[in-house]
mmCIF file of C-alpha atoms and ligand atoms in Angstrom:
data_model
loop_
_atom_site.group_PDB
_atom_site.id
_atom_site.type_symbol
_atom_site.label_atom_id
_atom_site.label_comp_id
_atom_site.label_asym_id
_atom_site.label_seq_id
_atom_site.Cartn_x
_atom_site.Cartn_y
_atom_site.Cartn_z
ATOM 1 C CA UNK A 587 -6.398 -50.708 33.286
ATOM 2 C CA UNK A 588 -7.522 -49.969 29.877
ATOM 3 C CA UNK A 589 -9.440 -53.482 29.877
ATOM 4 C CA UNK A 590 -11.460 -52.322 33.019
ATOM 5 C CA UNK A 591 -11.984 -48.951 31.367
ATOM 6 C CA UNK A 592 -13.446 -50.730 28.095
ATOM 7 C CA UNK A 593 -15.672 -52.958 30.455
ATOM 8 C CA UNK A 594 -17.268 -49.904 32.188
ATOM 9 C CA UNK A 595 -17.842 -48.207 29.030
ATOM 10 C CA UNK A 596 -19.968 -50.784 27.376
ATOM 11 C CA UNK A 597 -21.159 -51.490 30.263
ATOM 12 C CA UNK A 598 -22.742 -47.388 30.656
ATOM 13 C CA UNK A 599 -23.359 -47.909 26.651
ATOM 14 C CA UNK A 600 -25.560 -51.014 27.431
ATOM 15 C CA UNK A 601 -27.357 -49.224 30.636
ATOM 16 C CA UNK A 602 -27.989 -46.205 28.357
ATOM 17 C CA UNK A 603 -29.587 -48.320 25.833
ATOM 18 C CA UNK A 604 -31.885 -50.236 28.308
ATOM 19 C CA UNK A 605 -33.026 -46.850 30.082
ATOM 20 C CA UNK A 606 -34.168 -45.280 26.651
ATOM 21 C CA UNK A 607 -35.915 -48.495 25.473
ATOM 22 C CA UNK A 608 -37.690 -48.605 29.046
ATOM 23 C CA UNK A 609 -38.749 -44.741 27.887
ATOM 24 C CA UNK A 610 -39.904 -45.809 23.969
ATOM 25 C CA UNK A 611 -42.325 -47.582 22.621
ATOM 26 C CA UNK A 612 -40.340 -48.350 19.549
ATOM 27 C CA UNK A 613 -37.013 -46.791 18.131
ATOM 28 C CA UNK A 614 -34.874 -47.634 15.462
ATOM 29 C CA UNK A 615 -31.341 -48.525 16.206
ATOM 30 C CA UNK A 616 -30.289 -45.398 14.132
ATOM 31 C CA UNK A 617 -32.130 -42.825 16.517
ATOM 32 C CA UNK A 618 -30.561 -45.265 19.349
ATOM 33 C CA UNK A 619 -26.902 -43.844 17.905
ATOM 34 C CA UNK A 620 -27.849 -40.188 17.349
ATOM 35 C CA UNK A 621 -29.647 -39.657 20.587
ATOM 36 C CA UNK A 622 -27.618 -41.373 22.764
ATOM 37 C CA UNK A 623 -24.214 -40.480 20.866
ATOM 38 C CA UNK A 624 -23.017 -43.734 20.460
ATOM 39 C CA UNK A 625 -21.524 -45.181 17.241
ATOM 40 C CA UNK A 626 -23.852 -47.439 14.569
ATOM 41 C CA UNK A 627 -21.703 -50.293 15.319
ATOM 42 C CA UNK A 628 -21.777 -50.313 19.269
ATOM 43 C CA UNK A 629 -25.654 -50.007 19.305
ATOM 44 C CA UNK A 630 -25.759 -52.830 16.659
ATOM 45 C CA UNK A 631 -23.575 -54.992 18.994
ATOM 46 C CA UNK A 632 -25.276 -54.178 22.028
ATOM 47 C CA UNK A 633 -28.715 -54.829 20.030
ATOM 48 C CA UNK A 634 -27.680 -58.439 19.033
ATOM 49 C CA UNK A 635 -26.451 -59.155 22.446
ATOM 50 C CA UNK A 636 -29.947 -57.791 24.104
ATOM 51 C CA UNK A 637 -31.580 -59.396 21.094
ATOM 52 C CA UNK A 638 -29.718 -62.900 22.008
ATOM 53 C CA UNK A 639 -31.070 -62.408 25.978
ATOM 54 C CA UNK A 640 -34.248 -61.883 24.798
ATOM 55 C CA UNK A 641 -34.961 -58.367 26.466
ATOM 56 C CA UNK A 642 -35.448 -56.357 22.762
ATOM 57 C CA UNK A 643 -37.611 -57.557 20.084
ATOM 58 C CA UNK A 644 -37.915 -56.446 16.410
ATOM 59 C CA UNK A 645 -41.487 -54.663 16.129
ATOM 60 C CA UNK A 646 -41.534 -54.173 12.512
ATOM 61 C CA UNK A 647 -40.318 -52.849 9.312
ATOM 62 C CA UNK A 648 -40.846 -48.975 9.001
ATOM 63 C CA UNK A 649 -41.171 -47.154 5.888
ATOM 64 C CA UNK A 650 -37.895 -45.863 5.098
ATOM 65 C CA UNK A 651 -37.145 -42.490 2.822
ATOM 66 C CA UNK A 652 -35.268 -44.504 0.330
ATOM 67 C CA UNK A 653 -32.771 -47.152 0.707
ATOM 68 C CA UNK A 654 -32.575 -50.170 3.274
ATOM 69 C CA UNK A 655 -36.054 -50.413 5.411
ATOM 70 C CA UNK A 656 -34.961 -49.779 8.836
ATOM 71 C CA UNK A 657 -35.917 -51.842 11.638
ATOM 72 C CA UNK A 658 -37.945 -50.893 14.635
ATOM 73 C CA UNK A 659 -37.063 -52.285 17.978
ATOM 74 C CA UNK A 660 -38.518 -52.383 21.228
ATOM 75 C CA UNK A 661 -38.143 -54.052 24.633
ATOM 76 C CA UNK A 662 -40.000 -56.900 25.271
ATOM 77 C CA UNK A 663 -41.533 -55.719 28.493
ATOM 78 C CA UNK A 664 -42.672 -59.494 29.442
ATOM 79 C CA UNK A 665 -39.092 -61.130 29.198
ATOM 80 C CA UNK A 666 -38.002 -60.089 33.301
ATOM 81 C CA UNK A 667 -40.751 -59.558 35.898
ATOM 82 C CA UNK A 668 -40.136 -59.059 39.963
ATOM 83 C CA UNK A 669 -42.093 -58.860 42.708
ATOM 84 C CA UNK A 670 -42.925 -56.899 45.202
ATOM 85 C CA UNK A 671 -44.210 -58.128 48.610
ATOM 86 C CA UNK A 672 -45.652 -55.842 51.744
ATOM 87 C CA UNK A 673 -45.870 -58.309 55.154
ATOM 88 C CA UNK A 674 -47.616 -56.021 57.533
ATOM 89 C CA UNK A 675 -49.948 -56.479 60.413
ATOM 90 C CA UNK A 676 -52.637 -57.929 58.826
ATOM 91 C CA UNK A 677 -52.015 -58.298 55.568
ATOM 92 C CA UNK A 678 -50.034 -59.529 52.525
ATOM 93 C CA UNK A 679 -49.661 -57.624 49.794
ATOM 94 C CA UNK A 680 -48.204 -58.798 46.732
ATOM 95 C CA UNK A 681 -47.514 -56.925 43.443
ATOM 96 C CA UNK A 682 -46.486 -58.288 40.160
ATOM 97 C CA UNK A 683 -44.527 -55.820 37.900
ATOM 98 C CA UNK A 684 -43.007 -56.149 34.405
ATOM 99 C CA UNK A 685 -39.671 -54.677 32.973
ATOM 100 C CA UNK A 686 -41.192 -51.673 32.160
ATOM 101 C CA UNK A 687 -42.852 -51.135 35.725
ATOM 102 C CA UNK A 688 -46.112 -51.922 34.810
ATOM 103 C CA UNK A 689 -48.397 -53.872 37.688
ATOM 104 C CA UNK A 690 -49.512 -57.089 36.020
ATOM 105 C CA UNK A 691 -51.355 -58.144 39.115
ATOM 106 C CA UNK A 692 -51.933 -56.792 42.705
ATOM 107 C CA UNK A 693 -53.075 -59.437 45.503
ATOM 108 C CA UNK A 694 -54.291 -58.544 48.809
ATOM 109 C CA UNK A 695 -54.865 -61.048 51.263
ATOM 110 C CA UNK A 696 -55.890 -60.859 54.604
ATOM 111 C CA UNK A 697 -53.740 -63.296 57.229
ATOM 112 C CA UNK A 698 -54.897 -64.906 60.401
ATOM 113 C CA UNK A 699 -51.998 -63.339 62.473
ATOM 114 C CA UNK A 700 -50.977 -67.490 62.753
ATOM 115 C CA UNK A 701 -46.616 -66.679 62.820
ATOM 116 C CA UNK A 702 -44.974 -65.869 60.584
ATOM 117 C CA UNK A 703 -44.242 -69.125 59.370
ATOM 118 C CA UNK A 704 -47.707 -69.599 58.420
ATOM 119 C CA UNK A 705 -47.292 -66.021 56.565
ATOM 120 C CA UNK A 706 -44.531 -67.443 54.739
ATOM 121 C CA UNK A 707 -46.352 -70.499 53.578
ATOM 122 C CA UNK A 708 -49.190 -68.285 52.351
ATOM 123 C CA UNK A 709 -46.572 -65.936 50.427
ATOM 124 C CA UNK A 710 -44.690 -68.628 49.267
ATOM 125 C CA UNK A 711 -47.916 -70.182 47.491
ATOM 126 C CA UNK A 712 -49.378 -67.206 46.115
ATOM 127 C CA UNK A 713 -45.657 -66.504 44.491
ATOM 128 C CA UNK A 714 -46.236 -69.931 42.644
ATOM 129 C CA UNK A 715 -49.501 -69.004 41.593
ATOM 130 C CA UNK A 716 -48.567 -65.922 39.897
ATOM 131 C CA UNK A 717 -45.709 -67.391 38.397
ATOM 132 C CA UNK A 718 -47.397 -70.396 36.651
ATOM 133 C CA UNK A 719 -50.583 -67.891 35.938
ATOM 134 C CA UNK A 720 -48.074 -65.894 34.027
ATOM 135 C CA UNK A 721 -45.853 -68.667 32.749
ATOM 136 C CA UNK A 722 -42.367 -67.064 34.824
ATOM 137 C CA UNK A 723 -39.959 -69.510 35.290
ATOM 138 C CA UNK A 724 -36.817 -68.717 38.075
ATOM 139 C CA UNK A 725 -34.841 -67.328 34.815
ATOM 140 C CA UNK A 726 -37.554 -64.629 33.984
ATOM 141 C CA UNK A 727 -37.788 -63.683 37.785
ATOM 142 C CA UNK A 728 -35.328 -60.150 38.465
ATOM 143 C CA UNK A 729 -35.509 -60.904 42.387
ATOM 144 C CA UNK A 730 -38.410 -60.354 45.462
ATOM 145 C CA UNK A 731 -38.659 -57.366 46.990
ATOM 146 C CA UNK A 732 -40.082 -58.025 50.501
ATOM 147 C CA UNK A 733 -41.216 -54.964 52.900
ATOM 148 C CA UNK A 734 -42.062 -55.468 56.632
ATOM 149 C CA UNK A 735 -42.443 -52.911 59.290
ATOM 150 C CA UNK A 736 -39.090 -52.893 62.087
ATOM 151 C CA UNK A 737 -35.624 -53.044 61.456
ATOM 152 C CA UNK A 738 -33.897 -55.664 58.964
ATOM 153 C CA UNK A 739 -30.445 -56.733 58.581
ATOM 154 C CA UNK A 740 -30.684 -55.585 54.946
ATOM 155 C CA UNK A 741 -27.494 -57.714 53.310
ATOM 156 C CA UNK A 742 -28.221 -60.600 55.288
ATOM 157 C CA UNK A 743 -32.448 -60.450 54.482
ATOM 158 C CA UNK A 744 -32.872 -60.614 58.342
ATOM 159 C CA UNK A 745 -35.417 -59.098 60.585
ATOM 160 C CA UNK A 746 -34.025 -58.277 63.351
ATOM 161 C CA UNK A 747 -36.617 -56.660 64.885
ATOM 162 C CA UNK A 748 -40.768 -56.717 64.314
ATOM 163 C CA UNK A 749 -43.193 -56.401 66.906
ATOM 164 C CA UNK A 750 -46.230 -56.147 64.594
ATOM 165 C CA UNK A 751 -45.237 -59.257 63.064
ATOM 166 C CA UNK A 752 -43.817 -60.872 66.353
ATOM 167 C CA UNK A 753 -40.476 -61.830 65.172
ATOM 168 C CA UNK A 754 -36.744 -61.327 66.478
ATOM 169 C CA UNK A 755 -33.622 -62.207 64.403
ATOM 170 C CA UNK A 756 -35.798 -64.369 61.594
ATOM 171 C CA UNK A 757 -33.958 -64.846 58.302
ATOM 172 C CA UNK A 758 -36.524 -64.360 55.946
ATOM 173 C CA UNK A 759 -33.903 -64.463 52.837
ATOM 174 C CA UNK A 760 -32.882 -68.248 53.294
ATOM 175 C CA UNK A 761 -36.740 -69.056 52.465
ATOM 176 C CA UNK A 762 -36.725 -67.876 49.694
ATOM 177 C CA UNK A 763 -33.259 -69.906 48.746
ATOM 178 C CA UNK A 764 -35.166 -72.280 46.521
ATOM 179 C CA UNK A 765 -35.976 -69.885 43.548
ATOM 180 C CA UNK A 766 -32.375 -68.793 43.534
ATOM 181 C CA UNK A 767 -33.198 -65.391 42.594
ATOM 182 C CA UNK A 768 -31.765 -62.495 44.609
ATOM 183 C CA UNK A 769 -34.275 -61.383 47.504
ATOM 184 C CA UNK A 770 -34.249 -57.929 48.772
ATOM 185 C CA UNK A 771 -35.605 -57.657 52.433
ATOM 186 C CA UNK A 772 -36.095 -54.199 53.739
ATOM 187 C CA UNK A 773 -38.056 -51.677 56.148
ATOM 188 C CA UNK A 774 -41.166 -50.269 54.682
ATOM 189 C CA UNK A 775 -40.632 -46.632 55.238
ATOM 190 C CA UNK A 776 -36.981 -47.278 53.330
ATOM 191 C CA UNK A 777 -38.526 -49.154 50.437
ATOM 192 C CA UNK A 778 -41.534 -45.653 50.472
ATOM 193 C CA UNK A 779 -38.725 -43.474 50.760
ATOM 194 C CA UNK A 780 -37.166 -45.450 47.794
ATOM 195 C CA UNK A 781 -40.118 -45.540 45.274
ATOM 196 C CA UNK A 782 -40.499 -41.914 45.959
ATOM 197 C CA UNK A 783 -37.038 -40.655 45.173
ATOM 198 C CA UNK A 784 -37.490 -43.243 41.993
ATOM 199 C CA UNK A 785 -39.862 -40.636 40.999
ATOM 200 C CA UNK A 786 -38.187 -37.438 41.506
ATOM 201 C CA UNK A 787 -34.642 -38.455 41.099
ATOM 202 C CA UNK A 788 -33.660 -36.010 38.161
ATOM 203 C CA UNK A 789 -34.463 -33.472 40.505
ATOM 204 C CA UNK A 790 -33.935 -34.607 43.975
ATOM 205 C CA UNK A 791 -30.468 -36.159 45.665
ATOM 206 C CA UNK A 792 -31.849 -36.079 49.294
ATOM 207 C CA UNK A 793 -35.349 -37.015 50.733
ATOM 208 C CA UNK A 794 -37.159 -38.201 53.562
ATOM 209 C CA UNK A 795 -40.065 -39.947 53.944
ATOM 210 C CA UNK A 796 -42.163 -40.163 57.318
ATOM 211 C CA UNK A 797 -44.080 -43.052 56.433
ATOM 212 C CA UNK A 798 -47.489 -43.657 58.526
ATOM 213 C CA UNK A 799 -48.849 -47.365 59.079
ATOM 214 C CA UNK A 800 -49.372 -49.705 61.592
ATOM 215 C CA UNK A 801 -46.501 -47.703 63.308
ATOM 216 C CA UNK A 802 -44.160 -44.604 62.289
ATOM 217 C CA UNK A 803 -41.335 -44.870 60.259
ATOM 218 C CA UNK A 804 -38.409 -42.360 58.362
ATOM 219 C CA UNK A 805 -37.020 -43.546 55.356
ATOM 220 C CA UNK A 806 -33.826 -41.359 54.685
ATOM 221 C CA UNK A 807 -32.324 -41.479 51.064
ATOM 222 C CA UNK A 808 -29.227 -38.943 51.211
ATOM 223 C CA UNK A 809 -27.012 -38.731 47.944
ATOM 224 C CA UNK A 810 -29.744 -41.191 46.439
ATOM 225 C CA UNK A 811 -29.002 -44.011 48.937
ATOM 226 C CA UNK A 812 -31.228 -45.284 51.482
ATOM 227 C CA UNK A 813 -29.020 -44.632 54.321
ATOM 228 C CA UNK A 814 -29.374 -47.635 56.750
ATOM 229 C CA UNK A 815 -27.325 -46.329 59.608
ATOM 230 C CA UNK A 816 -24.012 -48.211 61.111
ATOM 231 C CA UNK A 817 -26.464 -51.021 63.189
ATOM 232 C CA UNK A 818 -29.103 -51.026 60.384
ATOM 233 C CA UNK A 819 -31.783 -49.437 63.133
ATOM 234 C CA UNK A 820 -31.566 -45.123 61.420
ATOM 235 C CA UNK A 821 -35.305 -43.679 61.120
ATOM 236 C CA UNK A 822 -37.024 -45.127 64.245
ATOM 237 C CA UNK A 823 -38.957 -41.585 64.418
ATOM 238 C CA UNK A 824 -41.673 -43.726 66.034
ATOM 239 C CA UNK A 825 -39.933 -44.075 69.328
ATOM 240 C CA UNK A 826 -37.915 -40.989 69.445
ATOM 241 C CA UNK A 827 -39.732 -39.789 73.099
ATOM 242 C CA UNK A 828 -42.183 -36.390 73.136
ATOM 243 C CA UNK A 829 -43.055 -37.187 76.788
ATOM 244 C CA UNK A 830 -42.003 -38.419 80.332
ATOM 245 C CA UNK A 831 -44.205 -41.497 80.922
ATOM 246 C CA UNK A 832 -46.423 -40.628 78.100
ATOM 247 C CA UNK A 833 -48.464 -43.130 76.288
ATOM 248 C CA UNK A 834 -47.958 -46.560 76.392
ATOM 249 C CA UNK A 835 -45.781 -47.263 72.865
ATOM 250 C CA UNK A 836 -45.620 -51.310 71.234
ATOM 251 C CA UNK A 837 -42.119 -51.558 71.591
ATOM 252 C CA UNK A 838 -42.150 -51.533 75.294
ATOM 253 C CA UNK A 839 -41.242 -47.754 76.426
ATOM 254 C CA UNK A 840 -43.510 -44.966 77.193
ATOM 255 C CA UNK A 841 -43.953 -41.518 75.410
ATOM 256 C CA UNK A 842 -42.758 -42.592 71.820
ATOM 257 C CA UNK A 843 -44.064 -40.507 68.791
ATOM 258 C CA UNK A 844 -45.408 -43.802 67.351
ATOM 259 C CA UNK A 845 -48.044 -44.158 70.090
ATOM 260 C CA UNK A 846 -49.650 -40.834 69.278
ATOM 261 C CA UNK A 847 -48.671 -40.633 65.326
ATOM 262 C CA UNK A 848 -48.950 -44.103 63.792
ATOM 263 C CA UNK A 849 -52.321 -45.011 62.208
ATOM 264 C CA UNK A 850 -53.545 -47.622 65.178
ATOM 265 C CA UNK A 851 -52.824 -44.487 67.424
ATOM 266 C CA UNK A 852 -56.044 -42.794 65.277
ATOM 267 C CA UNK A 853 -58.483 -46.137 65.954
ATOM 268 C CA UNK A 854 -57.310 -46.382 69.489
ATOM 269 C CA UNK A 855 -58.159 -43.024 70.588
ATOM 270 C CA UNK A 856 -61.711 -43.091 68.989
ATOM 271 C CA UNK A 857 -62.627 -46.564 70.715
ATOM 272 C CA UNK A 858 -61.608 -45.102 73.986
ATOM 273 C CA UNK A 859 -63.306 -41.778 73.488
ATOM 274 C CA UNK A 860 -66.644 -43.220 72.150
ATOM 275 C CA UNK A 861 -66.487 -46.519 73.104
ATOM 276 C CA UNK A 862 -66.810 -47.987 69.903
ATOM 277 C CA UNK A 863 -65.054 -50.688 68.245
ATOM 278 C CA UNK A 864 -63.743 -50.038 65.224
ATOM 279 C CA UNK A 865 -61.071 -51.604 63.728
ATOM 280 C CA UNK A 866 -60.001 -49.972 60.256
ATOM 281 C CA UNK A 867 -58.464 -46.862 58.912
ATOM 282 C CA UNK A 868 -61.224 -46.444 56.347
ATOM 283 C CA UNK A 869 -63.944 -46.847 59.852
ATOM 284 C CA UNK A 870 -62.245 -43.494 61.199
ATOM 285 C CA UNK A 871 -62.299 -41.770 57.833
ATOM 286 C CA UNK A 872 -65.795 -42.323 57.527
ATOM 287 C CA UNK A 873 -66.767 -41.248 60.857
ATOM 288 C CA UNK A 874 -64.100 -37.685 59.845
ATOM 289 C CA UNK A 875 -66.129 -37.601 56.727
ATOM 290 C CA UNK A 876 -69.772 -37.674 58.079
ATOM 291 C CA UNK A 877 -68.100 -34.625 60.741
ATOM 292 C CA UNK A 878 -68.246 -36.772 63.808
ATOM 293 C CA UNK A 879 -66.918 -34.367 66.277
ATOM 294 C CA UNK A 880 -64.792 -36.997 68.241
ATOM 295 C CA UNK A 881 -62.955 -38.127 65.211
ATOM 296 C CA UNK A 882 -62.645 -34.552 64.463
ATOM 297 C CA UNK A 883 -60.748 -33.791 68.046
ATOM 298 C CA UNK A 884 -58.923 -36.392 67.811
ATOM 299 C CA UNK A 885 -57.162 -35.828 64.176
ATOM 300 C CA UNK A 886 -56.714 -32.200 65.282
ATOM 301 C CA UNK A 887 -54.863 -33.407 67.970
ATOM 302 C CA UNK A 888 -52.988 -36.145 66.062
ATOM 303 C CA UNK A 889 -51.874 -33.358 63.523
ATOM 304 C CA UNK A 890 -50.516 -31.016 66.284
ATOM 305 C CA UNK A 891 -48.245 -34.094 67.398
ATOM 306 C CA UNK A 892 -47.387 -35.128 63.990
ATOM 307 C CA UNK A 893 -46.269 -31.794 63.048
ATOM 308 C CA UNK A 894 -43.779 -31.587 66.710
ATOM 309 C CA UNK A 895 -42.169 -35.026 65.533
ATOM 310 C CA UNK A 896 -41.938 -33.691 61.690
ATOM 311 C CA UNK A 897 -40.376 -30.678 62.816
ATOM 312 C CA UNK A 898 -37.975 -32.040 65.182
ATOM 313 C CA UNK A 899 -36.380 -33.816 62.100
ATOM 314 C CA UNK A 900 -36.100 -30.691 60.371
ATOM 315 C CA UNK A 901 -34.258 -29.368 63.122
ATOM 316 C CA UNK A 902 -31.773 -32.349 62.969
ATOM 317 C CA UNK A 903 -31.310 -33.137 59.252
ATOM 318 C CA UNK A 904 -32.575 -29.489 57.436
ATOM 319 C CA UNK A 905 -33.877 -32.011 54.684
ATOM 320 C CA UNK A 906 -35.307 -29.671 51.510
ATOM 321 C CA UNK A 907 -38.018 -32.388 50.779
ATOM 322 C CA UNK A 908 -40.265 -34.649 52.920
ATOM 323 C CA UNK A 909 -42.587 -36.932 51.883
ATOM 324 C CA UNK A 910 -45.845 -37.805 54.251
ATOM 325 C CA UNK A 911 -47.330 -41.061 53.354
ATOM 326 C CA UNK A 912 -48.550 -44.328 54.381
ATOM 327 C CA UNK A 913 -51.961 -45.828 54.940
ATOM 328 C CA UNK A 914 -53.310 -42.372 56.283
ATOM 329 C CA UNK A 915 -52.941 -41.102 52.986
ATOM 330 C CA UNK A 916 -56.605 -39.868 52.381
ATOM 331 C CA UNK A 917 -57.346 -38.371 55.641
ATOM 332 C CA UNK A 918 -54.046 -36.173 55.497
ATOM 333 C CA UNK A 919 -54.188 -35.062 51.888
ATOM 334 C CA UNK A 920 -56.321 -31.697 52.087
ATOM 335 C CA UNK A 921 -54.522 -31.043 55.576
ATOM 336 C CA UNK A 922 -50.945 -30.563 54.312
ATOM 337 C CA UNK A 923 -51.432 -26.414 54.970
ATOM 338 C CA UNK A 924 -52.380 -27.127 58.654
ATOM 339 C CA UNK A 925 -48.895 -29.354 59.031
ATOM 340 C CA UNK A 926 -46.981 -26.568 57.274
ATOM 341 C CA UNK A 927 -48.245 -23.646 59.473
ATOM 342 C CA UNK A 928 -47.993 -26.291 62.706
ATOM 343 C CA UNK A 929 -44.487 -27.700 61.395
ATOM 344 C CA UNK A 930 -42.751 -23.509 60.832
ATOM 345 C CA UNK A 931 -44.410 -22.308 63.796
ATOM 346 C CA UNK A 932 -40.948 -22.106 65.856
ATOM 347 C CA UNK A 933 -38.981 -22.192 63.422
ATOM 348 C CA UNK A 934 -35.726 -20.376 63.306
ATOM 349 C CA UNK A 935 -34.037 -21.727 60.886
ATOM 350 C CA UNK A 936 -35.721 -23.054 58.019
ATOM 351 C CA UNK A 937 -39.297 -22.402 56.091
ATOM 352 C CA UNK A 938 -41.825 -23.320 53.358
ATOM 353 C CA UNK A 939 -39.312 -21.957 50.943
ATOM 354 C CA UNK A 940 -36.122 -24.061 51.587
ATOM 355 C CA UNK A 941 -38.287 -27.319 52.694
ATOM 356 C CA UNK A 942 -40.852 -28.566 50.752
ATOM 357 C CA UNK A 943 -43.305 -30.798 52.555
ATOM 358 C CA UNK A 944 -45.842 -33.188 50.402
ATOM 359 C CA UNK A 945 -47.833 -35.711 50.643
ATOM 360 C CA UNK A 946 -47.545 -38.725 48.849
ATOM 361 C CA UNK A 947 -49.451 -39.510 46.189
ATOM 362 C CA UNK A 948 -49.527 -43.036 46.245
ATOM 363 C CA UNK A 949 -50.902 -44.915 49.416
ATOM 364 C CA UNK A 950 -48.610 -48.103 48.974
ATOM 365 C CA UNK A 951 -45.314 -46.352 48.083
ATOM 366 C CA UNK A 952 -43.325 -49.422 49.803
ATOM 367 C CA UNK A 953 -44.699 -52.081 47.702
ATOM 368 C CA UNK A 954 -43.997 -50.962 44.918
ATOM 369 C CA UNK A 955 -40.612 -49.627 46.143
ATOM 370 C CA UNK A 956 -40.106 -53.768 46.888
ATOM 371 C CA UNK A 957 -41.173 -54.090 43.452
ATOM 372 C CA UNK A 958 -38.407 -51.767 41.944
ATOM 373 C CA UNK A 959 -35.204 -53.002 44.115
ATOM 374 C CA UNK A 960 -34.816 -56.147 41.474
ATOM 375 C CA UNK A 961 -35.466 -53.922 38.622
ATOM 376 C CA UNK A 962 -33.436 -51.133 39.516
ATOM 377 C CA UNK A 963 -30.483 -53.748 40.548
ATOM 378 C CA UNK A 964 -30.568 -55.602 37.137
ATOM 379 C CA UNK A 965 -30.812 -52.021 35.108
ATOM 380 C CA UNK A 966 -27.999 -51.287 37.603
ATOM 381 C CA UNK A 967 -25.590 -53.852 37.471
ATOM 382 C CA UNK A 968 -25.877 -54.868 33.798
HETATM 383 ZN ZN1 ZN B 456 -41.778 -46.973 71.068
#
C-alpha cells in the first residue's frame, strides 16, 4: 500500500515538473522546489532522471548572488514529437507538433478519392517524409493522432462507420503497427471538442462542440472526458431528424440535420438555386462576400436550421458552453448574435447568461486535437 502510494507521488512530482517546464523557457531547479513545493532533493532526482531521457537540457550558467552558480534548465522541446492527421473527404491533413505544442510543419494534400487504401499509402509516405526531414526515429515519436469524420471504435482504432470516406469496420490502427508507437483513432468533432477544452480546461469541466464539415458532428467532453457513448456512436447531431421525408441525408435516411447544416449542405443549395457549379467552401464565401443575394438566402436559411438543431441540444444536455466550429468558420464568425437570438427564442429554461455559445477560433480544431492525444497521454501517464 505504502509502495503504491510512493509510486503515485513521484509520479504527480514528475507530471508537475514536466507541466511547468512545458510553461518556462528556462528555470532553475531551485525555483522548480519553491514553486512547486517540492523538496531540493526530489526535483534534483527527478531532474537527473528527465536529464538521463533526454527531455530537459542544461541552458546555461546564470549569475548567481554569491555562492555556487546555479544552473538553468529547460525542456528540450525537440526530444518527443507526434502527429496529428485529419482524413476527410478530400483531403489529408497532416500536422507535425513538438513537446511543447508547437507546429513544426503543416501538409495539406489533396487525394484522388482512390479508397482508402490508396489514402493510407499516401499518409503512410508523407509520415516518412517528415520523419527523416526532421531526423525522428520510432523512439522520438509520442504516438499518431488520426481524425476522420463517422464513428470509430476508439480502443480498437476502428472505423466503424464513414460514408465520406466509404469505409465500414476498417482497422486503421493495425497499419500503423509497424512504427510501434501508440495510434489514437478518433471522430473529428471529438478530437475539436478535445483541443478546445485543452484550451479552457482551468475553467471549463463540461463542453460541447457542434463541429461543421463535410457533415455535422457533437463532440461532448463531460467531467473533461470525451464521452464516447456505450456503442461508441454519442453526438450523431447530423442525423438526429427535423423533418418527415425531408431532405435527402448521406447516410441513407431523410430529414437529418446534417443535410441542411453540414458545409456541402451550403454548396448544394447554391448550385441548385443558381445553377452554378461550385465546389468549395471558400466559392460560397466569396459569392456571401460580394452580397450575392442567393448565397445570402440561403445562409439565412441555413442559420435558422442550425440554430433549431443547436437548441434542441440545449434542451437535452443544458450544457453552459458550446463551441461552433469547423470548416464554416469564417462565414459564421460575425453571425454568432443572430444564432443566439435564433437559439433563446423558445426558450424556457435556459439563456445567454447560463450558456455561453462561441465560435471557435481555430478552423482545424480536430487536427490539432489528433496532434495533442499522444502528448497529453505521455504528460499523462508518466
Ligand atoms: Zn443522416
Amino acid at each position: 500500500m505504502i509502495e503504491i502510494n510512493h509510486s503515485k507521488i513521484k509520479e504527480t512530482n514528475r507530471k508537475k515538473i514536466i507541466a511547468l517546464l512545458l510553461e518556462k523557457s528556462e528555470i532553475t531547479k531551485l525555483d522548480i522546489s519553491r514553486k512547486l513545493d517540492i523538496s531540493i532533493t526530489t526535483v534534483s532526482t527527478n531532474i537527473t532522471e528527465l536529464k538521463n531521457e533526454g527531455i530537459v537540457e542544461d541552458v546555461r550558467s546564470l549569475e548567481s548572488t554569491g555562492g555556487r552558480k546555479a544552473i538553468a534548465i529547460k525542456l528540450n522541446e525537440s526530444c518527443k514529437y507526434s502527429i496529428g492527421v485529419a482524413l476527410t473527404s478530400n483531403h489529408l491533413k497532416i500536422s507535425l507538433v513538438n513537446l511543447k505544442k508547437n507546429i513544426i510543419e503543416n501538409i495539406r494534400i489533396r487525394h484522388k478519392k482512390d479508397g482508402i487504401e490508396n489514402i493510407i499509402g499516401l499518409l503512410i509516405k508523407n509520415i516518412d517524409i517528415l520523419m527523416q526531414k526532421y531526423n525522428i526515429s520510432s523512439e522520438k515519436l509520442l504516438g499518431i493522432g488520426i481524425s476522420l469524420p463517422g464513428t470509430v471504435d476508439f480502443k480498437e482504432g476502428i472505423i466503424k462507420y464513414s460514408y465520406f470516406l466509404g469505409v465500414k469496420e476498417f482497422n486503421l490502427k493495425e497499419k500503423f503497427e509497424y512504427l510501434n508507437i501508440p495510434i489514437y483513432v478518433d471522430n473529428e468533432a471529438n478530437l475539436s471538442a478535445y483541443y478546445e477544452f485543452l484550451n479552457r480546461k482551468d475553467k471549463l469541466e463540461n463542453l460541447l462542440y457542434v463541429s461543421i464539415t463535410d457533415g455535422l458532428g457533437l463532440g461532448i467532453i463531460i467531467n473533461g472526458r470525451i464521452y464516447r457513448g456505450d456503442n461508441n456512436s454519442s453526438g450523431e447531431l447530423g442525423h438526429i431528424k427535423i423533418a418527415m421525408d425531408g431532405k435527402q441525408c448521406k447516410c441513407g435516411a431523410k430529414g437529418c440535420l446534417e443535410a441542411y447544416t453540414s458545409m456541402n449542405s451550403l454548396i448544394d443549395s447554391y448550385n441548385e438555386d443558381t445553377n452554378s457549379n461550385i465546389t468549395d467552401i471558400g466559392e460560397f464565401e466569396e459569392k456571401y462576400n460580394q452580397n450575392d443575394k442567393v448565397a445570402q438566402k440561403i445562409l439565412n436559411e441555413y442559420l435558422k436550421v442550425l440554430s433549431l438543431g443547436i437548441s434542441n441540444l440545449i434542451m437535452i444536455l443544458d450544457p453552459n458552453s458550446i463551441v461552433i466550429g469547423g470548416d464554416i468558420n469564417n462565414l459564421l464568425n460575425d453571425k454568432i448574435d443572430i444564432l443566439k437570438k435564433n437559439i433563446y427564442k423558445d426558450n424556457l429554461f435556459t439563456d445567454e447568461n447560463s450558456c455561453n455559445i462561441s465560435i471557435a477560433s481555430f478552423k482545424e480544431s480536430y487536427l490539432l486535437g489528433a496532434a495533442m492525444m499522444p502528448i497529453e497521454e505521455f504528460l499523462e501517464i508518466k
